[in-house]
Short mmCIF file of C-alpha atoms in Angstrom, two decimals:
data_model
loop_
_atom_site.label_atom_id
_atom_site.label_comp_id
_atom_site.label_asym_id
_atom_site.label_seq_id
_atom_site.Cartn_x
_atom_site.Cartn_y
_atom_site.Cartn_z
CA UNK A 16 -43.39 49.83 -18.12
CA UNK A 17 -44.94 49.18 -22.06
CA UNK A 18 -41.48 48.56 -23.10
CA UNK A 19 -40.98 45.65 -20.76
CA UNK A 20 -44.07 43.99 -20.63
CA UNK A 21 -43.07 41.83 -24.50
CA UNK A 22 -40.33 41.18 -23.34
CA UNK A 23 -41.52 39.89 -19.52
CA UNK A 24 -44.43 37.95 -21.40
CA UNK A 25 -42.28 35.81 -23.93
CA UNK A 26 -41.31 32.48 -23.84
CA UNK A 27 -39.73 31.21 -26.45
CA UNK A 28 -36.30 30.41 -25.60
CA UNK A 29 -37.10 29.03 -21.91
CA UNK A 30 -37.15 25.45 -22.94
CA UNK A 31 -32.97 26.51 -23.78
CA UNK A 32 -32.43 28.21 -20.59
CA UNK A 33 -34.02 24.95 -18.63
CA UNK A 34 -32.01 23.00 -20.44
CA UNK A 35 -28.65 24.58 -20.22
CA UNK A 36 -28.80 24.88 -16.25
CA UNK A 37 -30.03 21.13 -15.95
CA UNK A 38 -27.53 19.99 -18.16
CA UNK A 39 -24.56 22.03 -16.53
CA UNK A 40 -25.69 20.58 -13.14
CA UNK A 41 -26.05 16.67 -15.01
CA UNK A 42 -22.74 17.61 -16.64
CA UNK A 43 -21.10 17.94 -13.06
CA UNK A 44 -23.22 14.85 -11.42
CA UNK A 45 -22.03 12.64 -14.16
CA UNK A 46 -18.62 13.85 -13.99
CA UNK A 47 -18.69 13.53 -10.09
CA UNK A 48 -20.27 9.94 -10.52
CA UNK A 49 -16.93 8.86 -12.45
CA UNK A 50 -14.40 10.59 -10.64
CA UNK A 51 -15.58 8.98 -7.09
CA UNK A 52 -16.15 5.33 -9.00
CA UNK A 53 -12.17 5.62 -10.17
CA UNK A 54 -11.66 6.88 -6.67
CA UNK A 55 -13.04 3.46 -5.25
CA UNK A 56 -11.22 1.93 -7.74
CA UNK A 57 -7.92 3.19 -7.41
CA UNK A 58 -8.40 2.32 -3.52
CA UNK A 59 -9.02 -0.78 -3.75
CA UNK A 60 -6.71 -1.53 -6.05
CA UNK A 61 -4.51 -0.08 -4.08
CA UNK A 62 -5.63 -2.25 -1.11
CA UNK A 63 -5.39 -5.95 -2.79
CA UNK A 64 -1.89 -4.87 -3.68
CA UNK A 65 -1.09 -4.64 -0.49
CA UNK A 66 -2.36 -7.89 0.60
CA UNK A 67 -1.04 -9.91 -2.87
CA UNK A 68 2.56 -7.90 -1.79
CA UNK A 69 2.60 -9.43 1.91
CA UNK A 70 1.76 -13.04 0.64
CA UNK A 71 4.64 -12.83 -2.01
CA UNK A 72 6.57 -11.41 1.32
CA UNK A 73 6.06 -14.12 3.45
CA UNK A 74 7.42 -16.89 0.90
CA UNK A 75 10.09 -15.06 -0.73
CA UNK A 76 13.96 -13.85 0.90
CA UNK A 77 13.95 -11.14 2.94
CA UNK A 78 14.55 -7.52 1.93
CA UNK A 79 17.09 -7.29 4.52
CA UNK A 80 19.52 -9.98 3.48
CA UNK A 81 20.63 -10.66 6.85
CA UNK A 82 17.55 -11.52 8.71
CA UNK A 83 17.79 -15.14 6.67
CA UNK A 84 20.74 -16.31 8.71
CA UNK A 85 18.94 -15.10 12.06
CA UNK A 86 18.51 -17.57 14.69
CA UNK A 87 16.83 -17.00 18.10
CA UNK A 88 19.56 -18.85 20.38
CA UNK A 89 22.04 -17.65 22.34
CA UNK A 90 24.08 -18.82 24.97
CA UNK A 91 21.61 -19.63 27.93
CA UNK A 92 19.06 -20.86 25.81
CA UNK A 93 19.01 -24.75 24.68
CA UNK A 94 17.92 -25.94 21.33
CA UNK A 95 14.26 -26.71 20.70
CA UNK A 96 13.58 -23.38 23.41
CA UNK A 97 10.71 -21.64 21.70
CA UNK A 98 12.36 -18.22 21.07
CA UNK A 99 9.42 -16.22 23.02
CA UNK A 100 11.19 -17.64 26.18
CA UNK A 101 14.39 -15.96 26.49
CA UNK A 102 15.82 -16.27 23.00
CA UNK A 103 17.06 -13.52 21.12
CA UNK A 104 14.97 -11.04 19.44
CA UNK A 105 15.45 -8.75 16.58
CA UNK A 106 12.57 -6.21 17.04
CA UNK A 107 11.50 -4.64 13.94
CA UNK A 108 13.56 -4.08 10.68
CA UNK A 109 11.78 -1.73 8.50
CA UNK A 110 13.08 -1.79 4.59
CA UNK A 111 11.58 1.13 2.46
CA UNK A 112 13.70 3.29 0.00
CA UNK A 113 16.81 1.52 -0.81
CA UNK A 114 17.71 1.42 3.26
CA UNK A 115 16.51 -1.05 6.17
CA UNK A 116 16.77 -0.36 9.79
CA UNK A 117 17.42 -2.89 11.96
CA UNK A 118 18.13 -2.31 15.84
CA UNK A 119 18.09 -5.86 16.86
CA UNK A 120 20.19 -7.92 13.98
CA UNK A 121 24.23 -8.35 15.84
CA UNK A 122 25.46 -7.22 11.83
CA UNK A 123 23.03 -4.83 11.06
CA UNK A 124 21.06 -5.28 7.57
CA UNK A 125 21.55 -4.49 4.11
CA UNK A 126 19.17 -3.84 1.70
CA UNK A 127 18.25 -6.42 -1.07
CA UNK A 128 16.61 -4.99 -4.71
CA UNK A 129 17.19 -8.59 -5.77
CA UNK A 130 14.44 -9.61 -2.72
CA UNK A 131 12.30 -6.29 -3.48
CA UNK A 132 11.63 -7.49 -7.02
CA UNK A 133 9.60 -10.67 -6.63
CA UNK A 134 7.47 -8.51 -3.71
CA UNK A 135 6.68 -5.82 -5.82
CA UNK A 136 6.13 -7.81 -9.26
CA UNK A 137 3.01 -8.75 -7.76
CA UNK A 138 1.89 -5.46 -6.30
CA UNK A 139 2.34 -3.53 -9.37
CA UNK A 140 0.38 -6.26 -11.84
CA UNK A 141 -2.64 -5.00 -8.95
CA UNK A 142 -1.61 -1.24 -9.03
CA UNK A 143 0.53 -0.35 -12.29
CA UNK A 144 1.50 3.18 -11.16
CA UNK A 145 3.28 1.76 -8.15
CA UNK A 146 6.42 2.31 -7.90
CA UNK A 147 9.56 0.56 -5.38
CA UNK A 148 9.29 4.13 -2.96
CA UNK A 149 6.22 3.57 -2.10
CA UNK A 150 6.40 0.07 -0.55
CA UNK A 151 7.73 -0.44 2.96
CA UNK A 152 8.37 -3.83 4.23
CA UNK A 153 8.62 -4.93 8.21
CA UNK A 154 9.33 -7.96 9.89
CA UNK A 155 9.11 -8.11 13.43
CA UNK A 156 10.14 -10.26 16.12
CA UNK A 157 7.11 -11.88 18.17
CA UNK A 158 8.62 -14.95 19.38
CA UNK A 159 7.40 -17.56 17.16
CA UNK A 160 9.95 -20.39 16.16
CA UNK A 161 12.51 -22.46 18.51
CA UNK A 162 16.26 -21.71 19.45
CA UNK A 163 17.91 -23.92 16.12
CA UNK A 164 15.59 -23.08 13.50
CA UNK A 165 16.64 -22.45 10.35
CA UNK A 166 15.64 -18.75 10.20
CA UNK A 167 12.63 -16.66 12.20
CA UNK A 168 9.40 -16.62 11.97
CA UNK A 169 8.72 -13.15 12.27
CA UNK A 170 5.12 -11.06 11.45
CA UNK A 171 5.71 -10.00 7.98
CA UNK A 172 3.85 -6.36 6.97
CA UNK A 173 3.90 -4.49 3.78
CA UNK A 174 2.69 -0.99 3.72
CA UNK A 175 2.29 1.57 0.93
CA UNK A 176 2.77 5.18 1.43
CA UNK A 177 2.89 8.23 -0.32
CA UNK A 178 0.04 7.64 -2.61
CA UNK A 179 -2.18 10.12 -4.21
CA UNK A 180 -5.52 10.06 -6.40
CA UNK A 181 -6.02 12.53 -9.15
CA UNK A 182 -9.08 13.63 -10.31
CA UNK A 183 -9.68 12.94 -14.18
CA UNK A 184 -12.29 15.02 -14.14
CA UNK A 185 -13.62 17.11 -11.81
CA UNK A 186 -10.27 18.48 -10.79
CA UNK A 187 -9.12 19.88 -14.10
CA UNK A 188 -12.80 21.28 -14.12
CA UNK A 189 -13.62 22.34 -10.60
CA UNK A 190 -9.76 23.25 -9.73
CA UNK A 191 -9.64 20.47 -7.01
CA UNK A 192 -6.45 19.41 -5.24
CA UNK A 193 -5.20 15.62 -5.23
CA UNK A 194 -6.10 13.58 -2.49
CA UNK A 195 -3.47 12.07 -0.53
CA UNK A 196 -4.53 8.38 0.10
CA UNK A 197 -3.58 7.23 3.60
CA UNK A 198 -1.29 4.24 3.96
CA UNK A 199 -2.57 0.77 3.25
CA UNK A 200 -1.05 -2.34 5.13
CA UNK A 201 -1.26 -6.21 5.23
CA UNK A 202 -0.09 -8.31 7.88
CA UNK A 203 0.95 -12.21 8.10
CA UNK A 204 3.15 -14.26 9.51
CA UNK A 205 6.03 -15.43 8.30
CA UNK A 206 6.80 -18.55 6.42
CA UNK A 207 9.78 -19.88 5.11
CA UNK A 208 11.01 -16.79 4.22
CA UNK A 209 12.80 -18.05 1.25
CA UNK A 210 12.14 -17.70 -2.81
CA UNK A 211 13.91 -21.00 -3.38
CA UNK A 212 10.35 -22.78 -2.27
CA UNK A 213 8.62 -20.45 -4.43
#
């Protein structure tokens, strides 16, 4: 019991120890503090990209080249008919990847890069790692516009997918896993529909 009692007694030293466990744990804090700050960040970002990639959307040609030539009318329906009264409709054409469905268009769609371009420009001066994969664009048919209009009117929504945020810190550190963002999406309603206004 002699043998331990210097030893239990002394305190020089315990100033260090303090230090080093309440600098470990501000270490962390701090480290936590930036990583959820860039988190916010990159979300946001992320977010107005979104909404700056739907208003280029709405005023620019459409990703699927042949929704411009797509008029409401059909053969029982008079000119000047608003199209939510028995005109034609072309659902929902969804453009994402280098593909566009389209159920409701008589000749199908094709997919436009040229029309991508001047929608994503926009998007990626918001969020620079964005990339053409990750944006999906949908217009769907709600009926706006008349039978003899020179195009639709459709609700225009942009969507980005398949997003993740890597820690800069505290994964590398802690051994933490990315986070997969969830989708973000913007919604507005169509306009001309044409980047010759523009």
């Amino acid at each position: 019991m002699n043998l331990l009692k210097p030893f239990l007694e002394e305190t020089r030293g315990a100033v260090m120890v303090e230090f080093t466990i309440i600098f470990m744990l501000l270490f962390l804090l701090t480290g936590g503090i930036v990583d959820f700050g860039h988190l916010l960040y990159q979300w946001n970002s992320a977010e107005k990209a979104t909404q700056a990639g739907v208003r280029a959307a709405v005023i620019s040609d459409p990703v699927a080249t042949e929704l411009a030539d797509f008029d409401c009318d059909n053969a029982s329906v008079t000119l000047g008919t608003p199209c939510r009264n028995g005109g034609t409709s072309f659902g929902i054409v969804e453009c994402r990847g280098g593909s566009c469905t389209c159920a409701g268009l008589p000749n199908g769609c094709t997919f436009s890069a040229a029309a991508l371009n001047p929608i994503l420009a926009p998007m990626q001066k918001m969020f620079p790692r964005l990339q053409a994969q990750n944006v999906i664009v949908e217009y769907e048919d709600v009926g706006l516009g008349f039978a003899g209009r020179a195009g639709p009117v459709p609700e225009v929504r942009v969507r980005l997918t398949g997003l993740t945020f890597e820690y800069a810190f505290l994964g590398s550190l802690l051994g933490l896993s990315n986070i997969t963002m969830p989708d973000f999406r913007a919604t507005l309603v169509g306009e001309d529909l044409s980047s010759k206004g523009a």
